[in-house]
PDB file of C-alpha atoms in Angstrom:
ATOM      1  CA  UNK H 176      63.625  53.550  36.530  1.00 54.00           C
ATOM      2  CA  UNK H 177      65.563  56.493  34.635  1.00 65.00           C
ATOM      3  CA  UNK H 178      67.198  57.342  37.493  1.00 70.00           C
ATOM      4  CA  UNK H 179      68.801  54.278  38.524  1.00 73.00           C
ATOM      5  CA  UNK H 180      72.716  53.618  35.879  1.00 81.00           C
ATOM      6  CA  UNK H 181      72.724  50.338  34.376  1.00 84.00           C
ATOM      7  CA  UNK H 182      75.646  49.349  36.468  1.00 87.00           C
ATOM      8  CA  UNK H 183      74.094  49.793  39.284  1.00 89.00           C
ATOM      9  CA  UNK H 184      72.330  46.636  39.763  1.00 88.00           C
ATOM     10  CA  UNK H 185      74.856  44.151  38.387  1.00 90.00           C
ATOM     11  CA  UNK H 186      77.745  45.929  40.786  1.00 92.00           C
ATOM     12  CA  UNK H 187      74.812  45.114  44.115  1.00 92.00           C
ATOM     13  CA  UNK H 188      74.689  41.638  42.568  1.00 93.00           C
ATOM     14  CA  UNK H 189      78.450  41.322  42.251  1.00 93.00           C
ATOM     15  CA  UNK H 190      79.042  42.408  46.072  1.00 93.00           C
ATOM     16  CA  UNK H 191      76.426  40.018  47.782  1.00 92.00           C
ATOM     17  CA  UNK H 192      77.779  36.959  45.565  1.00 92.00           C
ATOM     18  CA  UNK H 193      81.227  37.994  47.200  1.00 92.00           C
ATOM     19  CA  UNK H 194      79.209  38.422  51.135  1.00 90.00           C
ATOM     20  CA  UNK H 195      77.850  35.119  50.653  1.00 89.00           C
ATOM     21  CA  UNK H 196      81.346  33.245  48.949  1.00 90.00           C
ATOM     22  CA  UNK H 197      83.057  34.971  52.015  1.00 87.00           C
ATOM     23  CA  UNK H 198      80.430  33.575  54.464  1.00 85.00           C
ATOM     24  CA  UNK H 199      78.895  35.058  57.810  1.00 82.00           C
ATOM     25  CA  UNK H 200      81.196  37.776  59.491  1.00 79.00           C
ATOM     26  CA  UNK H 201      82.768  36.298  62.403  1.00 80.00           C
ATOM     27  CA  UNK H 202      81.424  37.678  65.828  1.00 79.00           C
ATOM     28  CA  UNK H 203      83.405  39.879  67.171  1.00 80.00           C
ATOM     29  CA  UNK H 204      83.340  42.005  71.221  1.00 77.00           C
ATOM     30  CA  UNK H 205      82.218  45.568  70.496  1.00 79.00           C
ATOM     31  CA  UNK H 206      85.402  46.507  72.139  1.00 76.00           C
ATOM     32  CA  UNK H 207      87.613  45.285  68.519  1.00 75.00           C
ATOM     33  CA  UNK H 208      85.705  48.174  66.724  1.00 77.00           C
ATOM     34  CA  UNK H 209      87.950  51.048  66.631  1.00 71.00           C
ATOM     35  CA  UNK H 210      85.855  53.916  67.612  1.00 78.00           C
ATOM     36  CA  UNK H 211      85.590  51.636  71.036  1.00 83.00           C
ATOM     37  CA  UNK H 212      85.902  54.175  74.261  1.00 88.00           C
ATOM     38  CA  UNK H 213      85.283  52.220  77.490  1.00 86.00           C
ATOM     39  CA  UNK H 214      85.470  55.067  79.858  1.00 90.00           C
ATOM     40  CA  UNK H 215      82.593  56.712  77.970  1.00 91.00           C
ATOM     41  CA  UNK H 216      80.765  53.735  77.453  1.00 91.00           C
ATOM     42  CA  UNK H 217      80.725  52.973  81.180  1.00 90.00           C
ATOM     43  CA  UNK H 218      79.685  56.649  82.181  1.00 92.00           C
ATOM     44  CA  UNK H 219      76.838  56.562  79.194  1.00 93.00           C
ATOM     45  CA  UNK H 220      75.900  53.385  81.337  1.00 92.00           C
ATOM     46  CA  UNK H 221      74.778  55.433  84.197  1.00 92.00           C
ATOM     47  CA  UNK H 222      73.684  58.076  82.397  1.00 92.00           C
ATOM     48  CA  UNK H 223      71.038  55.815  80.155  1.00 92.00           C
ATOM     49  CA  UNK H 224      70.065  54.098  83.741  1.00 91.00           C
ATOM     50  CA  UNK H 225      69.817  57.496  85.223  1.00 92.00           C
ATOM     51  CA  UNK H 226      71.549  56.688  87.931  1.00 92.00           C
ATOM     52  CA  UNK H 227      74.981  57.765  89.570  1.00 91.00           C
ATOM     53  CA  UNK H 228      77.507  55.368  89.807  1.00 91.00           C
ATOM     54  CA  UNK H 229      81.230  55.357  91.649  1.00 91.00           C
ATOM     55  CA  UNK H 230      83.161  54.743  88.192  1.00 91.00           C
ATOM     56  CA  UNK H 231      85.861  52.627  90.126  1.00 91.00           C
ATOM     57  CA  UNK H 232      82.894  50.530  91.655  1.00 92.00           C
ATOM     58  CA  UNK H 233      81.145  49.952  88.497  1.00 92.00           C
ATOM     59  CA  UNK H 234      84.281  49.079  86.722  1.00 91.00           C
ATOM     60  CA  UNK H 235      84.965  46.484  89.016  1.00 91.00           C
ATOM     61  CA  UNK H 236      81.050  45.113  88.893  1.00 93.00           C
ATOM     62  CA  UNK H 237      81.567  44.210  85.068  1.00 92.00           C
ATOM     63  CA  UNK H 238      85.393  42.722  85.818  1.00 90.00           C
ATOM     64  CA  UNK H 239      85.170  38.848  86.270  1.00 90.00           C
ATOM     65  CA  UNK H 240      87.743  36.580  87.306  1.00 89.00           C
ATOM     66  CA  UNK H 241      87.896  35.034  84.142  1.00 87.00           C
ATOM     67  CA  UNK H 242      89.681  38.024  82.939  1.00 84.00           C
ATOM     68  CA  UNK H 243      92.140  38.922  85.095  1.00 85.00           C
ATOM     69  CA  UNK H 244      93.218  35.569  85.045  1.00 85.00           C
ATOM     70  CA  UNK H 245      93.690  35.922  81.070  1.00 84.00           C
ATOM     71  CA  UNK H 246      95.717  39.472  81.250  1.00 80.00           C
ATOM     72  CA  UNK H 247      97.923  37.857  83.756  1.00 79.00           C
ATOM     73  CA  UNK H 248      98.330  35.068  81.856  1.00 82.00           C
ATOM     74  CA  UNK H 249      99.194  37.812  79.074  1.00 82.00           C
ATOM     75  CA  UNK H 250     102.357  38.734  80.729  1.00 81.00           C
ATOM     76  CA  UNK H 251     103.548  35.606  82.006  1.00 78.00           C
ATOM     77  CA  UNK H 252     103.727  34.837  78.167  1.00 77.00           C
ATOM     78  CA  UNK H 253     105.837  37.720  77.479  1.00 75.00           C
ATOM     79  CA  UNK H 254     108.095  37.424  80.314  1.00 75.00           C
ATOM     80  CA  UNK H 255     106.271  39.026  83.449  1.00 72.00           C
ATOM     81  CA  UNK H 256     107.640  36.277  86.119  1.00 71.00           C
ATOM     82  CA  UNK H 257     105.141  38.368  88.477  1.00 73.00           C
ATOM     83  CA  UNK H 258     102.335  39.780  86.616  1.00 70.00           C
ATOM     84  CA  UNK H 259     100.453  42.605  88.589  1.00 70.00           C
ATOM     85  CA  UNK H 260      97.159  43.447  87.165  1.00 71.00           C
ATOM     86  CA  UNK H 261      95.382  47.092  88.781  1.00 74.00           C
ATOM     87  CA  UNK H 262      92.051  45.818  88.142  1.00 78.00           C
ATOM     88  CA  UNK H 263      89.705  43.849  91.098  1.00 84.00           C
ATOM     89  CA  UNK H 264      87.208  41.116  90.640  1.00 86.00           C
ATOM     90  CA  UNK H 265      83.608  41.336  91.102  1.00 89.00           C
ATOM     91  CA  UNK H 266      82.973  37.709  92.948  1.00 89.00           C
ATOM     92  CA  UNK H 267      82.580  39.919  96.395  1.00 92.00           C
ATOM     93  CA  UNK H 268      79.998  42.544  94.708  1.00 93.00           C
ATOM     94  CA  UNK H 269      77.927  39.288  93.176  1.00 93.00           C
ATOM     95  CA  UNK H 270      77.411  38.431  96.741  1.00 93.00           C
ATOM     96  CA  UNK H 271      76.015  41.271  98.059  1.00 94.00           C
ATOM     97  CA  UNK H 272      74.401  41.867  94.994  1.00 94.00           C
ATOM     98  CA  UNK H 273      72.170  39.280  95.236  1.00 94.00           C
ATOM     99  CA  UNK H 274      71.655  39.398  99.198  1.00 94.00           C
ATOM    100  CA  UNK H 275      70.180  42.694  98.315  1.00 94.00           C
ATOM    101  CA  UNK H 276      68.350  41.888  95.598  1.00 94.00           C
ATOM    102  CA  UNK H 277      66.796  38.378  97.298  1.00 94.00           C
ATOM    103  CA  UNK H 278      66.176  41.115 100.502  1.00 92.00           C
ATOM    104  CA  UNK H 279      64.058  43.511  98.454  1.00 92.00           C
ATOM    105  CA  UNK H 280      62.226  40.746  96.513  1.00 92.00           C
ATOM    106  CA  UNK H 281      61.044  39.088  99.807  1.00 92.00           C
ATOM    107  CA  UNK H 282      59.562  42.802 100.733  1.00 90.00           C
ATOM    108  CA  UNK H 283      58.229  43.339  97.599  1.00 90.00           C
ATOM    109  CA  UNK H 284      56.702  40.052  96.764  1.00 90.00           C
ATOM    110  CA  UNK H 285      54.962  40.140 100.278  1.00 89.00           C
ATOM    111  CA  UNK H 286      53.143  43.521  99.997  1.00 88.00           C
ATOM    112  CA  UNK H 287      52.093  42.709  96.430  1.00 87.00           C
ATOM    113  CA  UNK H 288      50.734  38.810  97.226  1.00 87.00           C
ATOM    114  CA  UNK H 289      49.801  39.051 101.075  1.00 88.00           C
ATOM    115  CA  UNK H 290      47.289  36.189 100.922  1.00 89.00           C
ATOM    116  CA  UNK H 291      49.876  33.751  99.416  1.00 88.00           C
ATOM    117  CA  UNK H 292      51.889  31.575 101.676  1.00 89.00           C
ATOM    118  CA  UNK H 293      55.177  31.213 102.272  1.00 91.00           C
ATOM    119  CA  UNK H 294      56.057  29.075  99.693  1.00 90.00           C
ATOM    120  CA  UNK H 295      54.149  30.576  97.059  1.00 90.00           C
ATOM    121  CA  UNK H 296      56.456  33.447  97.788  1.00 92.00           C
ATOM    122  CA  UNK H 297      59.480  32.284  97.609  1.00 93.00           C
ATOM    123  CA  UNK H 298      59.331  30.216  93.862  1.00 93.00           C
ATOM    124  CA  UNK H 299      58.092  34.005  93.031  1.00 93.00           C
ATOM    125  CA  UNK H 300      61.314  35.625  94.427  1.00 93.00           C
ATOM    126  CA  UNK H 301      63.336  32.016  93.091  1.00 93.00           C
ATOM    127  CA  UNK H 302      61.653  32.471  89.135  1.00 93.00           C
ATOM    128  CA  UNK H 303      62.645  36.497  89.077  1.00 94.00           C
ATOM    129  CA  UNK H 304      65.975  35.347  90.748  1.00 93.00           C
ATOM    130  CA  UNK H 305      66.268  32.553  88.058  1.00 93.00           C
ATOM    131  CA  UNK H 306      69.942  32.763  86.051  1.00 93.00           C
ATOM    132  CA  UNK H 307      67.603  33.484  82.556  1.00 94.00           C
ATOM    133  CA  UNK H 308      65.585  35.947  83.689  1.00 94.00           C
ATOM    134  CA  UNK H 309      68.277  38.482  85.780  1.00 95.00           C
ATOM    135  CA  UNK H 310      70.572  37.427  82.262  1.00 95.00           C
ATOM    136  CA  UNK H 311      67.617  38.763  80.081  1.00 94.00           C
ATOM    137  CA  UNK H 312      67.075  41.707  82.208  1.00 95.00           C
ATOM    138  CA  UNK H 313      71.551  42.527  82.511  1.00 94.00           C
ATOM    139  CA  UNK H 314      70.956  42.206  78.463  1.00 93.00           C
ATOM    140  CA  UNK H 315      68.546  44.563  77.887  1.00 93.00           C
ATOM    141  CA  UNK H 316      70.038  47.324  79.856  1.00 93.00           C
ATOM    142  CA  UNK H 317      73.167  47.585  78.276  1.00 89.00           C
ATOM    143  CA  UNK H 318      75.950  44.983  80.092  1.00 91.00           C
ATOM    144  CA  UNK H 319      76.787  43.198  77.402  1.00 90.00           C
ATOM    145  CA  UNK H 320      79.623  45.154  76.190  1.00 89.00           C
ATOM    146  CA  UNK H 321      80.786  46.272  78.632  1.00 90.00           C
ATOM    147  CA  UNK H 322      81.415  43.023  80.569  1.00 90.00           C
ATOM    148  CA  UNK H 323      85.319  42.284  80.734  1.00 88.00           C
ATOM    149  CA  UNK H 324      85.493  38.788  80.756  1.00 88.00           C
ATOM    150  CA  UNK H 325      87.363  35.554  79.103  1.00 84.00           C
ATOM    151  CA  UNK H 326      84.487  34.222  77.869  1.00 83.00           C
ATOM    152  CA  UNK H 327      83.445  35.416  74.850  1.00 85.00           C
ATOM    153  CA  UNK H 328      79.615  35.796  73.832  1.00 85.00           C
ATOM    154  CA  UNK H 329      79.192  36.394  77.679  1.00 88.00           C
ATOM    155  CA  UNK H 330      77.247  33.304  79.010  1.00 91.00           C
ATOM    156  CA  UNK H 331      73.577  33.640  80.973  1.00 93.00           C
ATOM    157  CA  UNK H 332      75.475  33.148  84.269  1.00 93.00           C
ATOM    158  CA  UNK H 333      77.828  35.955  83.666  1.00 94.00           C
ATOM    159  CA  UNK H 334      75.080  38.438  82.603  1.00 94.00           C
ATOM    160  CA  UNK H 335      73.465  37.019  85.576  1.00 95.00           C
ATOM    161  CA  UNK H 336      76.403  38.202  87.893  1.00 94.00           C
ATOM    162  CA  UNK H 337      76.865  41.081  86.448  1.00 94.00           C
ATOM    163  CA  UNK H 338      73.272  42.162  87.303  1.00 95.00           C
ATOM    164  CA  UNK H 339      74.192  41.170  91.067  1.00 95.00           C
ATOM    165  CA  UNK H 340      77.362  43.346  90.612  1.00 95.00           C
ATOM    166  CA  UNK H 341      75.874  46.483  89.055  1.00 95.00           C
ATOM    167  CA  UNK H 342      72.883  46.355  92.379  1.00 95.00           C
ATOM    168  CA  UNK H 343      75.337  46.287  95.189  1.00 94.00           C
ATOM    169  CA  UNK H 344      77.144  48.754  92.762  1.00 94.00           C
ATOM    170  CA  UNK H 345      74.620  50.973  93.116  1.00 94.00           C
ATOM    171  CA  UNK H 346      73.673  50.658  96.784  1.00 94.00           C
ATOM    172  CA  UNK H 347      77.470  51.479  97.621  1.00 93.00           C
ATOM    173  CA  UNK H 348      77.874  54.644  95.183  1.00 92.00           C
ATOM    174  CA  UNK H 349      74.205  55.744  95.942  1.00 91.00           C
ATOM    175  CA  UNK H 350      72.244  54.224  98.872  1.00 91.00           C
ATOM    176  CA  UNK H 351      69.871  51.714  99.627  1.00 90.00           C
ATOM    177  CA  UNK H 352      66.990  53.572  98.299  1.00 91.00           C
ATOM    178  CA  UNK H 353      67.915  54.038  94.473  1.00 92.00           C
ATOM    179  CA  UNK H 354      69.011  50.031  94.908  1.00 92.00           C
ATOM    180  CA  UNK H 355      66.074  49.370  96.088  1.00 91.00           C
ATOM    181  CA  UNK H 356      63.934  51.343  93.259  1.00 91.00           C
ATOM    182  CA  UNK H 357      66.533  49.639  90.597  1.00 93.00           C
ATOM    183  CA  UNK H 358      65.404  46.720  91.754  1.00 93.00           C
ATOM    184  CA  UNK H 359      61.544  47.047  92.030  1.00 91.00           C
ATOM    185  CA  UNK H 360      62.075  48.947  88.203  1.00 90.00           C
ATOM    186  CA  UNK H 361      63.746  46.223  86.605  1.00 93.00           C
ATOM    187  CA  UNK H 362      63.409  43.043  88.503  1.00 93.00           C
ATOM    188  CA  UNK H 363      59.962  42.909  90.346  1.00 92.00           C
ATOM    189  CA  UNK H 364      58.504  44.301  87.057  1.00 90.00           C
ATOM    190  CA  UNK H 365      58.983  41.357  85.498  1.00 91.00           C
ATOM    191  CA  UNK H 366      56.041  39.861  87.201  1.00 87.00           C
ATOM    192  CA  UNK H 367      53.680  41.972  84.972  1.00 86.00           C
ATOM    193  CA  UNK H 368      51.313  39.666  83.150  1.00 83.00           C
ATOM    194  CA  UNK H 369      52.516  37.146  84.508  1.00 85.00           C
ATOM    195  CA  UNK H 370      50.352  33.905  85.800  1.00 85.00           C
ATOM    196  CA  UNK H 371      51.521  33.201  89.096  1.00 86.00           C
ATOM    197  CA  UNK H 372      50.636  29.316  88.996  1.00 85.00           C
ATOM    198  CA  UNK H 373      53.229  28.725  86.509  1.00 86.00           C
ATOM    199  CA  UNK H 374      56.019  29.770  88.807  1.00 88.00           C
ATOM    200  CA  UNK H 375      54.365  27.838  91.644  1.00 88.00           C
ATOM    201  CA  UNK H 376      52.824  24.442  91.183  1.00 87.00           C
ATOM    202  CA  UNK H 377      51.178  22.576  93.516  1.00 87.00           C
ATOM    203  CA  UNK H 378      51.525  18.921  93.210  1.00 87.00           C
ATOM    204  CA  UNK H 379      48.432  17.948  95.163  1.00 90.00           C
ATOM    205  CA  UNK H 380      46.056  20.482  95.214  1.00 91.00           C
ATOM    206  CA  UNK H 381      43.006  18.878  96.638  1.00 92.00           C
ATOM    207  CA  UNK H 382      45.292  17.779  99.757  1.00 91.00           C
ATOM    208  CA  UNK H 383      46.783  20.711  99.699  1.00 90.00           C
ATOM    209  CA  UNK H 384      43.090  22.811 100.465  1.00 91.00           C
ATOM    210  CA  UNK H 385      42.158  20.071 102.524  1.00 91.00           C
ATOM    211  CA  UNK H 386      45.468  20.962 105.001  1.00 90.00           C
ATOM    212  CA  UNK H 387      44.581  24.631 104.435  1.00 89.00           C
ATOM    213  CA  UNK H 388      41.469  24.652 105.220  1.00 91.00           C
ATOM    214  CA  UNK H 389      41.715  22.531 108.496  1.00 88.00           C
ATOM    215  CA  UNK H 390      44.699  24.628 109.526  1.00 89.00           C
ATOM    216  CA  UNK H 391      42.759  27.650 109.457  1.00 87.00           C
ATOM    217  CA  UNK H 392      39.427  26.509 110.959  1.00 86.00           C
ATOM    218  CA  UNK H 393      37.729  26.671 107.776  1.00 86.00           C
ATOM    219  CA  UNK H 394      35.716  23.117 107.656  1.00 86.00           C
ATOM    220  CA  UNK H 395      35.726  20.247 105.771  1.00 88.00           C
ATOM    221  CA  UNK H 396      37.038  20.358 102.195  1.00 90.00           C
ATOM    222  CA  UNK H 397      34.285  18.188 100.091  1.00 91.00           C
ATOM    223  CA  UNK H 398      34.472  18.114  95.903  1.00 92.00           C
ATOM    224  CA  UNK H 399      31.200  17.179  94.254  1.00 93.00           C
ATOM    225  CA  UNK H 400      29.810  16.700  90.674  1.00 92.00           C
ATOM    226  CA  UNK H 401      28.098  19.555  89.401  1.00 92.00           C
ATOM    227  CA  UNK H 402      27.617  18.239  85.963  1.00 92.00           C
ATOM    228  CA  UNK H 403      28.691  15.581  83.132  1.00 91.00           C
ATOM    229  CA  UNK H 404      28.100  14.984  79.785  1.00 92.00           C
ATOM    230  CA  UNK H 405      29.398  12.520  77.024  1.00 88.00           C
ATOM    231  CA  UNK H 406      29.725   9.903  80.046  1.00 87.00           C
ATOM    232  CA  UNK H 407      31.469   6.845  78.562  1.00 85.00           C
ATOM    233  CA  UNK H 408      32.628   8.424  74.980  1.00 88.00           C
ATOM    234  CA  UNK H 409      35.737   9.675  74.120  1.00 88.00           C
ATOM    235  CA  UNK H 410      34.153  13.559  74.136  1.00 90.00           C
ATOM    236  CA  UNK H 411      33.483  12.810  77.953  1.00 92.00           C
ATOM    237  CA  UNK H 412      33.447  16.156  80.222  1.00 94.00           C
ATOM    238  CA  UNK H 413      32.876  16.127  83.768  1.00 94.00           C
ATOM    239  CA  UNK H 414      32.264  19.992  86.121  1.00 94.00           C
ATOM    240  CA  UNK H 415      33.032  19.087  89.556  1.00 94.00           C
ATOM    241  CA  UNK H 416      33.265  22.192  92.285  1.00 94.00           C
ATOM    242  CA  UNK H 417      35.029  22.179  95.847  1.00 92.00           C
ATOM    243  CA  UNK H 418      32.864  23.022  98.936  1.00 93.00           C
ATOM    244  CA  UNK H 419      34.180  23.840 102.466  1.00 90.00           C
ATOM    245  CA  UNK H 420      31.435  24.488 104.658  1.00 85.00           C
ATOM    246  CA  UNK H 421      28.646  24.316 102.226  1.00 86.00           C
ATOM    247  CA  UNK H 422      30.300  27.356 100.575  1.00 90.00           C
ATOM    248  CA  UNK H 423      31.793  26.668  96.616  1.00 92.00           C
ATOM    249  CA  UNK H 424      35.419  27.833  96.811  1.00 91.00           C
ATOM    250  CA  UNK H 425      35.949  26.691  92.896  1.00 91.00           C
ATOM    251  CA  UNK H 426      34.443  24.805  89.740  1.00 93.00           C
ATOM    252  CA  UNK H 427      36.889  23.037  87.088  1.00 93.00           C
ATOM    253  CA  UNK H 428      36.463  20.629  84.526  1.00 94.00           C
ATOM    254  CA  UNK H 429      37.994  17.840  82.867  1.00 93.00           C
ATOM    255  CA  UNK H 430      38.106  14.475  80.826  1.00 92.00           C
ATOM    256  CA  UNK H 431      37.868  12.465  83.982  1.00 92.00           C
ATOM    257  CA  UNK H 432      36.653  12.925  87.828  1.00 92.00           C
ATOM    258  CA  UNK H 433      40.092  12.816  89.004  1.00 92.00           C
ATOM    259  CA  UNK H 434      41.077  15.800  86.214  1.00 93.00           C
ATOM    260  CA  UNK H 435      38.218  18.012  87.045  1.00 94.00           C
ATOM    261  CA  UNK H 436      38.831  17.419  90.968  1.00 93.00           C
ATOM    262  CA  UNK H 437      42.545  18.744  90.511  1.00 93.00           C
ATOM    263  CA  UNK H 438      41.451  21.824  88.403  1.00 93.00           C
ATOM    264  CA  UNK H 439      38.914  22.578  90.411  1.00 93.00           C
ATOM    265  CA  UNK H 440      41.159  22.901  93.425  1.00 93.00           C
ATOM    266  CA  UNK H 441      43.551  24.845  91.928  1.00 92.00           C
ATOM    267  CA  UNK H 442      40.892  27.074  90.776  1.00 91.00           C
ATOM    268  CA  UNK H 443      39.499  27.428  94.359  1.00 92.00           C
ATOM    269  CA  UNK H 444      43.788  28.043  95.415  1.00 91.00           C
ATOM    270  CA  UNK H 445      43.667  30.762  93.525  1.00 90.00           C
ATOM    271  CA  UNK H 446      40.418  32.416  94.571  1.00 90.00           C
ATOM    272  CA  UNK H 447      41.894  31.885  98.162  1.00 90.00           C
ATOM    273  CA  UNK H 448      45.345  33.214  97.320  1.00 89.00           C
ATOM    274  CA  UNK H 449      44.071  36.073  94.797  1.00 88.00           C
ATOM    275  CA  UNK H 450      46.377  35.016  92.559  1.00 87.00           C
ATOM    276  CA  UNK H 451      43.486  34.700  89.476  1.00 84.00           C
ATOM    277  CA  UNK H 452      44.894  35.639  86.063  1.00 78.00           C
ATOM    278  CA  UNK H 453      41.879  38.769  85.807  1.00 81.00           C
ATOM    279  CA  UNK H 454      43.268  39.697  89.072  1.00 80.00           C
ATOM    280  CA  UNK H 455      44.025  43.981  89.475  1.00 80.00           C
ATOM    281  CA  UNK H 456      47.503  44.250  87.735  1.00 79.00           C
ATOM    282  CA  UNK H 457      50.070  45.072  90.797  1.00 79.00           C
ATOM    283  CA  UNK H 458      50.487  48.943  91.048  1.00 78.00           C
ATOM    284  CA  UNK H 459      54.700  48.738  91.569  1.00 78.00           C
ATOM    285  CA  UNK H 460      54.833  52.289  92.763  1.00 76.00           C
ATOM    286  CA  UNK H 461      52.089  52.068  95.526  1.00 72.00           C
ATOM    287  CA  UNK H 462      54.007  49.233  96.982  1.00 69.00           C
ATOM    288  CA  UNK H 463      57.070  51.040  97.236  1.00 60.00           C
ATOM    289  CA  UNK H 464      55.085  53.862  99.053  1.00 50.00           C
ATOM    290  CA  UNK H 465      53.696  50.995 101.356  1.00 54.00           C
TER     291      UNK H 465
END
C-alpha cells in the first residue's frame, strides 16, 4: 500500500516484541487509573440501574469488612494508636438483603410453578440463590469496581454479598416495591430457558410417583413395556410407559428396563408438575401483576 511509510511496520513490530519481553500487564482495581471518580461512579450506578439510591446507603452496601479492617490497619502503621475510620460495613445490609431476596423468590417461584411441590420450589429459589449465580448477576450490573474491599479480584462470595447489599439498599432508599421489581428483573429472570429438572433431581422417581399418586387419591402407579428391540445385543432399547389408573402419565426409554422405568417417571413428573422443557416460557411481568 502507497499510503502506508516504510517505517511503519517495522516500528508495530518493534513495540509488540517489547509487550511480549515485558510480559502480561499486571491486573490492576479500576480505582489505580487516574481519571478514577468514585462519587460519580457510584451515582452512574443508579443511574444505569435506573433506580434511586440513598448515596450513604449504597456506599456502605459495596464497603466490606475486609476493608475497613485494612485502612485501619493503615494508620496503626503510621502511628494512629486509635484509628477511626468514617466508613460502616455492609455485614448487616447482606442480611436483610438476602431475607428479602429469599422472601420475593418464594412468591415468585410459587405463582410461576403452582403445580410443583414444595421441594421442587425451594432447590429453584436455592439454584437462583446459589453464590455463582447472584456473583454472575452483581458482575454484570456493574459492582465490580466499585466494591471496596481487601481482597483483590473480588471473590464470587463478595460479588455475592454485594448483590444482597445493593437489594436491601434499595428497599431502604426506595421501598419494597422497586426491591421487589429489582429482584424479579434480575434474579427470577434467570430462570428463562432454563430446565427445571436440572436444579431439582429426584433420586427415585418411580417411588417418588408411587407416594404422589397414593397421597393424592390418584390409584395405583403401574410401569409396563410398551416396546423393545435389539433384546440381548449391545444396541438393546427398551420403551416402557407409567400408568395410574389405566391412564399413561409418561413413556421413556433406555438401554435396560430399570433405565427406561426411571425416565419414564421422570417424564410422567414433569407432565404432572408442568415443568416440560416445551412448556409456555414464564411471562415475569404477569406474575408480578398476580
Amino acid at each position: 500500500n502507497r499510503d502506508v511509510k516504510r517505517w511503519v511496520s517495522p516500528t508495530l513490530k518493534e513495540i509488540r516484541r517489547r509487550r511480549e519481553k515485558v510480559g502480561p500487564e499486571i491486573l490492576r482495581p479500576r480505582s489505580s487509573h487516574l481519571e478514577w471518580n468514585y462519587k460519580a461512579e457510584v451515582f452512574a450506578f443508579g443511574s444505569r440501574l435506573r433506580e434511586t439510591f440513598d448515596e450513604r446507603l449504597l456506599r456502605q452496601a459495596f464497603t466490606h469488612r475486609s476493608y475497613i479492617i485494612q485502612e485501619e490497619m493503615k494508620q496503626k502503621e503510621v502511628g494512629i494508636e486509635q484509628p477511626a475510620v468514617s466508613l460502616m460495613d455492609n455485614s448487616q445490609m447482606v442480611a436483610e438483603g438476602e431475607e428479602l431476596i429469599v422472601k420475593y423468590l418464594d412468591l415468585y417461584v410459587a405463582a410461576a410453578m403452582p403445580k410443583v411441590p414444595l421441594e421442587g420450589r425451594v432447590a429453584v429459589r436455592k439454584y437462583l440463590m446459589s453464590e455463582e449465580n447472584l456473583a454472575h448477576i452483581s458482575s454484570h450490573i456493574g459492582t465490580k469496581d466499585l466494591i471496596l474491599s481487601a481482597d483483590f479480584p473480588v471473590t464470587s462470595a463478595i460479588l455475592s454479598d454485594t448483590f444482597k447489599a445493593v437489594v436491601a439498599a434499595l428497599e431502604e432508599s426506595s421501598g419494597s416495591e422497586r426491591a421487589n421489581l429489582f429482584v424479579r428483573d434480575f434474579v427470577f429472570t434467570q430462570l428463562n430457558q432454563k430446565d427445571i429438572s436440572e436444579m431439582w433431581e429426584v433420586q427415585n422417581p418411580l417411588k417418588y410417583i408411587t407416594e404422589y399418586c397414593l397421597r393424592n387419591n390418584l390409584g395405583d402407579v403401574e410401569p409396563r413395556l410398551i416396546g423393545e428391540c435389539g433384546k440381548n445385543t449391545i444396541l438393546a432399547a427398551y420403551h416402557v410407559g407409567i400408568y395410574c389408573d389405566r391412564k399413561l402419565l409418561g413413556t421413556g426409554f433406555g438401554e435396560s428396563v430399570d433405565v427406561a422405568i426411571d425416565e419414564a417417571a421422570k417424564d410422567s413428573l414433569r407432565d404432572i408438575f408442568n415443568t416440560q422443557a416445551w412448556r409456555r416460557p414464564i411471562d415475569f411481568q404477569q406474575i408480578q401483576k398476580e
